XYZ file of N, CA and C in Angstrom:
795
model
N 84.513 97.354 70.422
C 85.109 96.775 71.621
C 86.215 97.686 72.137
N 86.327 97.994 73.526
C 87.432 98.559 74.106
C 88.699 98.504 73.707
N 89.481 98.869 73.712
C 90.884 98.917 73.736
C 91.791 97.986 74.881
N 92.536 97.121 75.006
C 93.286 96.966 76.059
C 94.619 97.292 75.976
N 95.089 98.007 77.306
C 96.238 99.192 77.375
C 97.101 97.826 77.636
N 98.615 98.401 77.136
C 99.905 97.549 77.003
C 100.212 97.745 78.749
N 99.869 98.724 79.068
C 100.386 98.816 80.577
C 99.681 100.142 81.343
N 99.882 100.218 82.349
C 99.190 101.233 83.056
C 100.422 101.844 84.154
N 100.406 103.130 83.805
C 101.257 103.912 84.976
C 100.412 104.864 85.902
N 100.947 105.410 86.967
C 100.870 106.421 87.991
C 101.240 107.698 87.467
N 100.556 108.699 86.852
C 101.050 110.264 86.874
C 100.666 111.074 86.986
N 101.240 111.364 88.519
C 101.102 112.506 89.448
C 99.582 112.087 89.917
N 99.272 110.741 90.119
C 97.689 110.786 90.260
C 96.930 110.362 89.645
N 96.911 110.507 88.286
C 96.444 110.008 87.312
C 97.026 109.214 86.620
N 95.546 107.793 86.222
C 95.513 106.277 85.646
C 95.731 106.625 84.458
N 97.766 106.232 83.998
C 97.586 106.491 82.730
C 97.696 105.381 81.810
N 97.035 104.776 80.694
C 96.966 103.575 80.056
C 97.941 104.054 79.039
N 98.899 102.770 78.602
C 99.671 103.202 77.346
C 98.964 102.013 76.676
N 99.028 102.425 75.450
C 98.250 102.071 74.374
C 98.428 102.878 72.517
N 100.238 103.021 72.558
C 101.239 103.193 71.377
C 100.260 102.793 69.949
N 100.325 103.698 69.302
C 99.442 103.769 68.009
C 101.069 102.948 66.998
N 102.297 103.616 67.512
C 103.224 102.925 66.670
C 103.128 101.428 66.691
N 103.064 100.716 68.110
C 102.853 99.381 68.180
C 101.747 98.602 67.679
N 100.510 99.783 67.822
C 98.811 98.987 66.890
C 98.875 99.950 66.032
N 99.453 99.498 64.764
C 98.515 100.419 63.840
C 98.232 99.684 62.595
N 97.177 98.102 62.920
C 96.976 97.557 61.847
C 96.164 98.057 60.600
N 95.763 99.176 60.882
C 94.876 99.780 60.543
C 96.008 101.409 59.228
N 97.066 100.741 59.418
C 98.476 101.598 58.475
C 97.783 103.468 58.986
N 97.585 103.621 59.851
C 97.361 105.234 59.816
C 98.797 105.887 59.687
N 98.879 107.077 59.470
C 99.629 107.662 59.301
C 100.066 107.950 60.591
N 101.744 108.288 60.827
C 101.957 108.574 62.045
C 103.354 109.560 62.035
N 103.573 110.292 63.181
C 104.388 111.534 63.097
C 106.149 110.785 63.623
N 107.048 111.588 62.889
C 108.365 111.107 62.942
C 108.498 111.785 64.458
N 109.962 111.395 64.800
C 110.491 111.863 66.105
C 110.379 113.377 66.370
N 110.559 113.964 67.591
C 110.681 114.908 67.630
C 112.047 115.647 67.562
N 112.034 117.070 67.230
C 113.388 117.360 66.820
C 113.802 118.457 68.072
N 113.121 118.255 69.015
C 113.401 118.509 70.382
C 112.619 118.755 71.383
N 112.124 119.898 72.657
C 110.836 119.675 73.646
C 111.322 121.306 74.625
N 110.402 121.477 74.323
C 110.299 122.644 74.565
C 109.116 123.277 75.670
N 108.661 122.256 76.121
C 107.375 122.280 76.997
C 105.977 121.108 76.576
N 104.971 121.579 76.721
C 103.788 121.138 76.819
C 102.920 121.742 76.243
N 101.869 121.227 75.373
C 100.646 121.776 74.413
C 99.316 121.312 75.051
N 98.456 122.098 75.815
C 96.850 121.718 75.772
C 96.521 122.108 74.956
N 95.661 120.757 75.030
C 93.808 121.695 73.943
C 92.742 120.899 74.823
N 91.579 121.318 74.199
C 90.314 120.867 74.390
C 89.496 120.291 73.526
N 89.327 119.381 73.978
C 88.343 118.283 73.216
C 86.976 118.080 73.493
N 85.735 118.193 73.031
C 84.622 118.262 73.429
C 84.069 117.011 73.580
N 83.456 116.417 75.290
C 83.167 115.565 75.535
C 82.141 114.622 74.488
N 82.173 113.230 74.923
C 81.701 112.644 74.063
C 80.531 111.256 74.981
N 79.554 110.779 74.237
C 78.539 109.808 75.326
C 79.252 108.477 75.072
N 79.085 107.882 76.136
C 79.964 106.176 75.854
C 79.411 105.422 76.751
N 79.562 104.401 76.326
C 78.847 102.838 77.484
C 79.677 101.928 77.336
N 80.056 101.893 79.043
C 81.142 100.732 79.174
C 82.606 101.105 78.761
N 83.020 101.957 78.936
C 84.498 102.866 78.361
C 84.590 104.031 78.632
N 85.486 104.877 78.538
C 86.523 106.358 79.541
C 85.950 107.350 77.685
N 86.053 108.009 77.900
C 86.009 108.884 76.997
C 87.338 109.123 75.819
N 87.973 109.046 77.472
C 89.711 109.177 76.818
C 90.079 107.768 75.902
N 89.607 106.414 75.866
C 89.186 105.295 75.189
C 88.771 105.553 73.973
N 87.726 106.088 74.516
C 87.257 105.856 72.852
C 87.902 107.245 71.815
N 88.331 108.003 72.549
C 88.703 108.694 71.374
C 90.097 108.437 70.726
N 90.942 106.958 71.690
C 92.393 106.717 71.223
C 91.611 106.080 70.336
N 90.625 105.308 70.715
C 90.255 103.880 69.808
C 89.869 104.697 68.477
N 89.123 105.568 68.484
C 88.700 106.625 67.511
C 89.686 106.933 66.415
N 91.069 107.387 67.026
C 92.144 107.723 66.167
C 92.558 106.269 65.729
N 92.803 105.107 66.441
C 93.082 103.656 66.050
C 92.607 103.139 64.875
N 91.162 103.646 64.755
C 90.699 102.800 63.708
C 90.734 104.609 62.235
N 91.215 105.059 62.589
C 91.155 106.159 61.519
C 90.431 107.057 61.631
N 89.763 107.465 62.134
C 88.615 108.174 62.567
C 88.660 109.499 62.701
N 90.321 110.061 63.213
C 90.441 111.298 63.853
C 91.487 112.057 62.643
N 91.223 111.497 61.708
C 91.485 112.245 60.768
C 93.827 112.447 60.723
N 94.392 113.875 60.448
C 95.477 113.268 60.453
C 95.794 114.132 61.900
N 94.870 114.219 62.659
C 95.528 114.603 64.355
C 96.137 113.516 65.028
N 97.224 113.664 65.538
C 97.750 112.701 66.297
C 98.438 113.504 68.133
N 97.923 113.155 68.939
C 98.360 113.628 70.186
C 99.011 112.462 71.156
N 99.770 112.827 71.863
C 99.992 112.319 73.106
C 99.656 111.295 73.874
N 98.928 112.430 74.225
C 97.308 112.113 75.202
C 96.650 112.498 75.277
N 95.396 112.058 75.377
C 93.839 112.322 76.256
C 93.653 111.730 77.301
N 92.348 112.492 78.143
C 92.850 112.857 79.208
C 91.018 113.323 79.478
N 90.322 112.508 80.489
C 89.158 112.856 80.643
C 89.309 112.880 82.421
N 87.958 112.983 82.993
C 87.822 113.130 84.324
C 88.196 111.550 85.365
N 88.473 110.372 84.525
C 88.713 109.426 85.353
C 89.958 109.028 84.851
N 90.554 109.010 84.018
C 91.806 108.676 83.388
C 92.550 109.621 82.287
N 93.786 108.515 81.659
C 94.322 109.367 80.635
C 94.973 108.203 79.712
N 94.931 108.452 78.408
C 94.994 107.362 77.401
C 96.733 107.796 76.386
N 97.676 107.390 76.857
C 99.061 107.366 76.103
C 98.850 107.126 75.109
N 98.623 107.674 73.919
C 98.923 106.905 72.266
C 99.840 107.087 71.201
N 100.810 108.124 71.556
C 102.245 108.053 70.808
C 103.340 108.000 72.122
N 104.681 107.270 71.534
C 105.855 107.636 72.410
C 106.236 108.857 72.844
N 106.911 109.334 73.487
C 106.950 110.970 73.716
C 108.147 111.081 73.234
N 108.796 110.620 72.945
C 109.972 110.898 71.687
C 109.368 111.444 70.424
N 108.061 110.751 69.947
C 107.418 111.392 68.424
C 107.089 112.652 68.974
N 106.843 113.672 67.739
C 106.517 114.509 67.220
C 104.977 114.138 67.234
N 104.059 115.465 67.258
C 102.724 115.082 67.103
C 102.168 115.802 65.928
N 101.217 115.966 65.323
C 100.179 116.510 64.341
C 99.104 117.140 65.385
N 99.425 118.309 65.725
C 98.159 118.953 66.858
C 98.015 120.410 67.186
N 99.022 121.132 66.579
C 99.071 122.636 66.927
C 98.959 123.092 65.686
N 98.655 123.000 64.089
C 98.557 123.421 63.233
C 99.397 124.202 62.624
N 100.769 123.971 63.024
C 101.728 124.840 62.770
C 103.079 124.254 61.760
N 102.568 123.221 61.165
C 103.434 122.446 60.210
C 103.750 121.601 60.431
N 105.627 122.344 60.596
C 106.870 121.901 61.083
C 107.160 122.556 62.227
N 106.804 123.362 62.503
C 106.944 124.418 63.785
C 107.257 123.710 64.794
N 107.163 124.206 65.945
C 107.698 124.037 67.541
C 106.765 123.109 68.216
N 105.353 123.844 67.768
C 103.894 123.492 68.289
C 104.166 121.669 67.952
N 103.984 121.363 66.930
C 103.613 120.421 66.798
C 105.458 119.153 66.593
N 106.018 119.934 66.862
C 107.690 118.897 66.493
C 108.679 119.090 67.927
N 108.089 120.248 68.955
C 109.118 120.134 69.937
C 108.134 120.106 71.416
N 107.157 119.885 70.957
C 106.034 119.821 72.799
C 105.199 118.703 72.590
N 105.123 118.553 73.725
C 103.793 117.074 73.892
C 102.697 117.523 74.036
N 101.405 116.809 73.064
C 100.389 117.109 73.562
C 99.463 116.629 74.458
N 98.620 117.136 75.002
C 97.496 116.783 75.793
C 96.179 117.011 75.056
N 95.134 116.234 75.229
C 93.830 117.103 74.775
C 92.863 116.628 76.360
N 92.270 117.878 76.212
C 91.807 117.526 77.755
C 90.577 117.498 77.255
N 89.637 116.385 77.708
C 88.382 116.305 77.195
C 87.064 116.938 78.508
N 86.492 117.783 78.337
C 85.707 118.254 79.042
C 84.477 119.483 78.144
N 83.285 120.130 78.885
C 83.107 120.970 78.048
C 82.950 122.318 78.892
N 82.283 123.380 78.779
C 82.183 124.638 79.645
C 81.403 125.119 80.614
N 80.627 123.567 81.251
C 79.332 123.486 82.095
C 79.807 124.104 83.103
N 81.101 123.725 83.495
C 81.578 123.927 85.002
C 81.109 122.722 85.843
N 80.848 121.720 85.709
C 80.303 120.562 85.737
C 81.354 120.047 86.643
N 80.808 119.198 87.571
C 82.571 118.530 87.939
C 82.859 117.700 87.501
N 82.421 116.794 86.712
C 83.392 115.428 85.486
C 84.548 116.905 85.063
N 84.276 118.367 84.724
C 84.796 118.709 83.535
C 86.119 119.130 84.346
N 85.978 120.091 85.466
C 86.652 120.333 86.463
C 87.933 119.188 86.440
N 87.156 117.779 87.169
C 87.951 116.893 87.385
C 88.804 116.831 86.119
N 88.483 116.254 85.375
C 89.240 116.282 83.584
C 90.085 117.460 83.337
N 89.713 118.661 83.634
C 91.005 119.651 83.615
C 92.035 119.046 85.336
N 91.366 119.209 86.123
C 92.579 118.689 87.449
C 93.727 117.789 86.833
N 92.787 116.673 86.349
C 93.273 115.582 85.824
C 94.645 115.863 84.734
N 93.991 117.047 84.020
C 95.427 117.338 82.941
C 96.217 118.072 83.522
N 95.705 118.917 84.449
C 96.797 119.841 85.253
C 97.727 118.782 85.969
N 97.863 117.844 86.538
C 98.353 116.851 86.690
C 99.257 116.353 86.080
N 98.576 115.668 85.194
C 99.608 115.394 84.046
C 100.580 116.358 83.522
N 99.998 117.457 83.337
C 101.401 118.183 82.620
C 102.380 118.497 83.987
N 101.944 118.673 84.822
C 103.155 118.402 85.809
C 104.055 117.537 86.664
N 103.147 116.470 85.518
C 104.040 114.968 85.893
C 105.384 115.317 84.819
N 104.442 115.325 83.484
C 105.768 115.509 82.105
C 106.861 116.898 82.428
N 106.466 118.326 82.836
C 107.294 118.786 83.529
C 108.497 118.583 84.333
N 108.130 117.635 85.560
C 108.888 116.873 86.153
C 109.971 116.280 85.493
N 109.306 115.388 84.435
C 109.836 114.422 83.931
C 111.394 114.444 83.251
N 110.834 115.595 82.289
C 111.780 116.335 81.316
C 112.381 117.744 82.302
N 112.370 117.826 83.207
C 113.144 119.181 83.941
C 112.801 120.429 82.812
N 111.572 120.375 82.775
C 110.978 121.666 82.040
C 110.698 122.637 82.990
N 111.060 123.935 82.747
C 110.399 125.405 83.512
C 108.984 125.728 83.755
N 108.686 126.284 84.694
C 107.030 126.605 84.860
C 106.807 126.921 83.676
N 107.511 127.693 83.350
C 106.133 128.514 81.805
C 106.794 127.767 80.610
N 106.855 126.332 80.931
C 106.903 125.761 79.070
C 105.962 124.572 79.342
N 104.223 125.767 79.702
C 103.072 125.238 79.481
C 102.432 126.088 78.370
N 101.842 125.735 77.284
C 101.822 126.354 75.981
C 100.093 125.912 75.777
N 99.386 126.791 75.123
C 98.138 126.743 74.810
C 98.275 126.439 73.183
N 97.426 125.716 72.404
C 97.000 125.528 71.111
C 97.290 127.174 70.660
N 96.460 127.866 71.128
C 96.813 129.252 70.602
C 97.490 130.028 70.554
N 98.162 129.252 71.362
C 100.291 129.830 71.065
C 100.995 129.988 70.051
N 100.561 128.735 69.261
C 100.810 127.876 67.953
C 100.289 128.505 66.647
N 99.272 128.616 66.981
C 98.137 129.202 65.928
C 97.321 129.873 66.363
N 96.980 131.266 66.199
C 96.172 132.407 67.159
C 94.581 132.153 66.744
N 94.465 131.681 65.240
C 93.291 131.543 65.033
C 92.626 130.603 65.564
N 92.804 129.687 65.680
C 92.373 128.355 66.589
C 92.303 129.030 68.470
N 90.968 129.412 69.181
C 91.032 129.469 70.097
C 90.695 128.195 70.888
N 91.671 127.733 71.660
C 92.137 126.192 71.696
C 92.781 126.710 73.037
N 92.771 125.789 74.449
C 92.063 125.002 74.597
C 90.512 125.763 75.331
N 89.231 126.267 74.727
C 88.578 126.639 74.227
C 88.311 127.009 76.493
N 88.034 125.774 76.840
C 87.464 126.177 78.135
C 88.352 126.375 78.629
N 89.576 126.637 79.047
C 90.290 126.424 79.856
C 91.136 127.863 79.644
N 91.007 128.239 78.554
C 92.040 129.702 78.057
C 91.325 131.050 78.829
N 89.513 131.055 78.837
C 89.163 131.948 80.121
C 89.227 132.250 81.358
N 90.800 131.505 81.214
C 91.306 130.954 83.082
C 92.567 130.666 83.110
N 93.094 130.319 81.988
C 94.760 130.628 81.434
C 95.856 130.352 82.758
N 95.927 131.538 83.063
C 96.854 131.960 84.074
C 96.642 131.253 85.375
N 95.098 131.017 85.824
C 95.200 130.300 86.883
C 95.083 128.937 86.819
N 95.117 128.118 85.634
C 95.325 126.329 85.656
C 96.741 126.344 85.743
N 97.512 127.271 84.956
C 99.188 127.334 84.878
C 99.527 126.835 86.286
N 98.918 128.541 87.073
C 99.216 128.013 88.610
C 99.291 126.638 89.573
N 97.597 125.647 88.409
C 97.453 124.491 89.645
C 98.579 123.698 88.967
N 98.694 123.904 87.497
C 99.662 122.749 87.369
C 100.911 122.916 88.106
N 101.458 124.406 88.428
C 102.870 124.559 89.240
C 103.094 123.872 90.174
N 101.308 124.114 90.968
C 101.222 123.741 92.096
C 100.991 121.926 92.463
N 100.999 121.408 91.409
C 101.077 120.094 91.091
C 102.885 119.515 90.623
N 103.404 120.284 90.561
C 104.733 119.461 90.856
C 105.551 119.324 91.701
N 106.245 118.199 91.939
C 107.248 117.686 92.396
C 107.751 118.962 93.411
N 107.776 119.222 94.757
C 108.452 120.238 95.392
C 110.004 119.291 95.711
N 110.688 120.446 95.402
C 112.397 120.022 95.952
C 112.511 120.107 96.990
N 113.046 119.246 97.550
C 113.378 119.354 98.980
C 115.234 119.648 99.365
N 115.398 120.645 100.171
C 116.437 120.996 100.138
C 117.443 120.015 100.939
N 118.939 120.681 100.862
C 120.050 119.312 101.547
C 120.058 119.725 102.599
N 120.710 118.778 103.376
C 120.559 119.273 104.307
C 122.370 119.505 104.961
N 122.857 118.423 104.158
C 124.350 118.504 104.262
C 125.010 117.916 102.974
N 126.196 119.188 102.555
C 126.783 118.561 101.325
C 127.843 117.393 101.243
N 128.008 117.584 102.840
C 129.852 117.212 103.044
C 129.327 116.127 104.036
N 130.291 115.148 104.429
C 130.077 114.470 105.081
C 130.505 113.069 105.195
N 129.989 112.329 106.394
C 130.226 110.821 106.218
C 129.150 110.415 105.321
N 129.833 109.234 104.272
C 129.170 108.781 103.446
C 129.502 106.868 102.527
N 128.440 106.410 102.029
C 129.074 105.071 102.236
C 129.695 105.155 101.633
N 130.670 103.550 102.253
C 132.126 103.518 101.908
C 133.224 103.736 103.153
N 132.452 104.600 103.887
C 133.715 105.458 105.004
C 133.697 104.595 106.329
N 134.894 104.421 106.775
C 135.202 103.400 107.710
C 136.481 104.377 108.762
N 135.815 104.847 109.898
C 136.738 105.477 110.454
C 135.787 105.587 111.807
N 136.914 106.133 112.557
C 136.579 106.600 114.541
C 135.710 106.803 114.115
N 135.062 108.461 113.487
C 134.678 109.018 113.403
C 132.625 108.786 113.201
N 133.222 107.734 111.871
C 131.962 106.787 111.798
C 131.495 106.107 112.370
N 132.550 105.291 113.822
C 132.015 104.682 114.691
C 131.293 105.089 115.425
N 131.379 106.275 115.648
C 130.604 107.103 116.612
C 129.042 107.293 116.376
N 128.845 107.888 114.870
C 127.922 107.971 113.857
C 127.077 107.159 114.612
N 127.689 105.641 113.868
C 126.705 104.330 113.587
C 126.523 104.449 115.259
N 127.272 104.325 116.261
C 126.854 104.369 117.750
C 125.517 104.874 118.072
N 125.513 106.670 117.379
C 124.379 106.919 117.691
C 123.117 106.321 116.888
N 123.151 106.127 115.391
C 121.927 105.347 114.920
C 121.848 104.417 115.671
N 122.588 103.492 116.057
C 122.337 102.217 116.823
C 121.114 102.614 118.089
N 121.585 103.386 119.099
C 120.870 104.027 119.780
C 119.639 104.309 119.340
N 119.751 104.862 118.247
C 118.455 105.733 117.585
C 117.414 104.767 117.200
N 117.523 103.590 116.739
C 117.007 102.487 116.617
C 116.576 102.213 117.745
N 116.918 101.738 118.881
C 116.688 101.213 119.966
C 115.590 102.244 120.575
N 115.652 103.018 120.246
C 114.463 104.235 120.377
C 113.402 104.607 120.044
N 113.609 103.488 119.006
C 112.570 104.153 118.051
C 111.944 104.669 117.017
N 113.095 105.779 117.058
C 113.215 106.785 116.329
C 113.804 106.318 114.350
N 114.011 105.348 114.008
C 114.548 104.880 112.853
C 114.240 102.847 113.172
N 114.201 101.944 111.761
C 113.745 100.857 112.369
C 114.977 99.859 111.672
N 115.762 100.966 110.709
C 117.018 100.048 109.900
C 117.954 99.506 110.399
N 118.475 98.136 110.038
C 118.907 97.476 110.205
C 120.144 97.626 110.183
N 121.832 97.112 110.918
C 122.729 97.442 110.684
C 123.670 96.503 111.195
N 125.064 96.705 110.309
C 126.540 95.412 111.250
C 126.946 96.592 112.225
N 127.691 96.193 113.334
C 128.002 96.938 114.681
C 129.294 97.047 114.374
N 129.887 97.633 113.490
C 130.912 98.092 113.190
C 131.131 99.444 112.817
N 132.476 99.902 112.048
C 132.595 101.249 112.193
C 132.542 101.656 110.410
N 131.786 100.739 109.678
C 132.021 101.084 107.983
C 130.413 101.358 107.938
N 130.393 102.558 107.078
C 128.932 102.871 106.627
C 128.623 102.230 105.408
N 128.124 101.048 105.531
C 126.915 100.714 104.838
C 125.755 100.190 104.220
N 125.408 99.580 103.766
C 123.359 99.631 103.209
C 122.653 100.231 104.382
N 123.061 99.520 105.904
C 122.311 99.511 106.946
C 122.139 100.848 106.815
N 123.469 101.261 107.558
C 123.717 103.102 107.733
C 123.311 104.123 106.122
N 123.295 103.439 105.740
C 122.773 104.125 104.378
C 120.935 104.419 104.082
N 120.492 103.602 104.188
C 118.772 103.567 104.551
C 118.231 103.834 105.599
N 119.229 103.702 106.815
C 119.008 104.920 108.211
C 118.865 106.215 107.998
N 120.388 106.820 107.454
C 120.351 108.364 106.789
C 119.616 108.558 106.361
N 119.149 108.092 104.950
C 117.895 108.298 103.873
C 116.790 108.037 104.989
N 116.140 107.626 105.040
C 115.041 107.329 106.198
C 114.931 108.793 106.819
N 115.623 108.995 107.689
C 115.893 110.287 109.024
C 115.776 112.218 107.557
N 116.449 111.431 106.903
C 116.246 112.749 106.187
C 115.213 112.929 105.838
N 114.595 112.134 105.082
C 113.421 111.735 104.199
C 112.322 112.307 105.047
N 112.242 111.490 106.714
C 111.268 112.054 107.888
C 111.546 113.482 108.319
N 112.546 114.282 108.130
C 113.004 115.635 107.827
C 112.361 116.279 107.283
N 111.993 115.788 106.231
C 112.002 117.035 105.089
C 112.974 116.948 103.850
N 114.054 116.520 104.046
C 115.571 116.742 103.477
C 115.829 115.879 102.185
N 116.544 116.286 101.566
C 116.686 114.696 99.932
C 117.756 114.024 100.907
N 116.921 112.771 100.112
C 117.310 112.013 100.466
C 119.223 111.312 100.036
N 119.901 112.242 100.004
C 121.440 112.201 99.155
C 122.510 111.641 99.905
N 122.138 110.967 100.904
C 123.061 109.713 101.810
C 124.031 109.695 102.817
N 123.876 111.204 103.072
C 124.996 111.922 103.615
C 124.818 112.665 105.135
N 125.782 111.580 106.074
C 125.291 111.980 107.291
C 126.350 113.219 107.544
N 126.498 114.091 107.121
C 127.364 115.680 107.795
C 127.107 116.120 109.451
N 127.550 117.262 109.813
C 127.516 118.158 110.969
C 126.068 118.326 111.272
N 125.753 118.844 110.739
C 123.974 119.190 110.836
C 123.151 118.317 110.400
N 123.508 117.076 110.070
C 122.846 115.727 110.335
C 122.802 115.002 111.756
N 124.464 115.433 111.727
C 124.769 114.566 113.163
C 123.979 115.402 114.778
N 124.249 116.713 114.304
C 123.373 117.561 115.828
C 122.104 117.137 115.529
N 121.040 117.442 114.711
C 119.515 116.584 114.147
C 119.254 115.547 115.155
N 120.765 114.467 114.898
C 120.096 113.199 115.482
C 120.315 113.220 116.425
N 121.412 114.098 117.716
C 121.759 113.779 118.993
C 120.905 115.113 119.639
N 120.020 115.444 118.943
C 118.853 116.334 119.378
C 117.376 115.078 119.368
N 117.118 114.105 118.523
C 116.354 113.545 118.349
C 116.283 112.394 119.796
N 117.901 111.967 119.718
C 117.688 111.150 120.660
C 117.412 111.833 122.037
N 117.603 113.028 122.508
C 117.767 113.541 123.778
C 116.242 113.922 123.740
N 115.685 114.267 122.424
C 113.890 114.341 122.802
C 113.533 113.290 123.565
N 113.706 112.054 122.831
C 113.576 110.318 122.965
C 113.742 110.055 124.427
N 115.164 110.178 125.091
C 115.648 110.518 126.522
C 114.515 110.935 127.825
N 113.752 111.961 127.316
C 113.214 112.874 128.053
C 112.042 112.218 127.892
């Protein structure tokens, strides 16, 4: 019988089921202590498997669940329609063959399940992990290159088997799968809290700007910035381009009395 996941998240795209081997493990398997720090990300490759009625990435948590997978313990798996959470990412894993080493006590693993058809389930299933590792990237404010191959770890193990004749360019999609920064647009500025002429003016023009159109937030007709004037800013930046960091400055304020005079015309 299937597995049912404790919860399901969004990353970067991919359906990820958590489903903690620490929380089920009636089955007493052995399991890896914390990690003793993180240093990036570990693929490998896992060779697809036939199933009815279940993800691949399923049955091979369920696989390790009931004992099956011997003393490997990963992350995640990770096939062409989903991805299956089965340790905390605080643990340490059993997956790079390297002891105590780095491989297996300071990176998370992935196993990406696909095989070397060029097939598109397999394609998708690598997309799918390229994804993911640039969700966990994100996550942890890791550098492009603390994406790490099995054979980083251990040279003899050529790991992750399909994906290493192409190395350099999955690195790329995963880069190209994270989070882009968006720059400020002003450091200085009016910001909530601030109650002055100055701000009256501000909120004058959002008020306007609203009435335009151009923004749909809500606001008191006074001269103090805030929730209203606060989710206006964020809003206008956000439709920018800009982070969203709350702060209406100089080159916020020309932006918007350029926006409204488009509006005008």
């Amino acid at each position: 019988m299937a597995l049912k996941a404790d919860k399901s998240y969004n990353a970067n795209g991919v359906k990820v089921n958590e489903f903690l081997l620490t929380k089920h493990n009636h089955n007493k398997i052995d399991m890896p202590g914390n990690r003793t720090g993180l240093v990036g990300i570990t693929v490998h490759n896992t060779d697809k498997i036939s199933v009815s009625g279940t993800t691949m990435s399923e049955q091979y948590t369920r696989a390790t669940y009931n004992g099956n997978m011997g003393d490997v313990r990963v992350h995640f798996y990770v096939d062409q329609t989903e991805a299956w959470q089965n340790l905390p990412l605080e643990l340490a894993g059993w997956h790079a063959a390297d002891g105590s080493g780095d491989g297996n006590m300071k990176t998370i693993a992935i196993e990406c399940i696909m095989d070397g058809s060029g097939s598109s389930t397999s394609k998708k299933a690598e997309d799918n992990c390229a994804r993911l590792v640039a969700y966990l990237l994100d996550k942890y404010k890791l550098s492009d290159s603390a994406i790490y191959s099995h054979n980083h770890w251990y040279s003899k193990k050529y790991c992750p088997a399909y994906i290493l004749p192409h190395w350099d360019s999955f690195k790329k999609k995963c880069i190209s799968y994270r989070a882009k920064t968006k720059l400020v647009l002003d450091k200085d500025g009016f910001k909530k809290g601030d109650s002055t002429l100055g701000m009256l003016a501000v909120k004058e023009m959002l008020l306007t700007a609203k009435q335009m159109g151009i923004h749909k937030c809500g606001m008191y007709e006074d001269r103090t910035f805030g929730d209203g004037v606060l989710n206006a800013v964020n809003f206008l930046l956000d439709k920018w381009g800009y982070q969203k960091n709350g702060i209406a400055g100089e080159k916020f304020i020309k932006r918007l009395a350029s926006e409204i005079r488009k509006a005008v015309k």
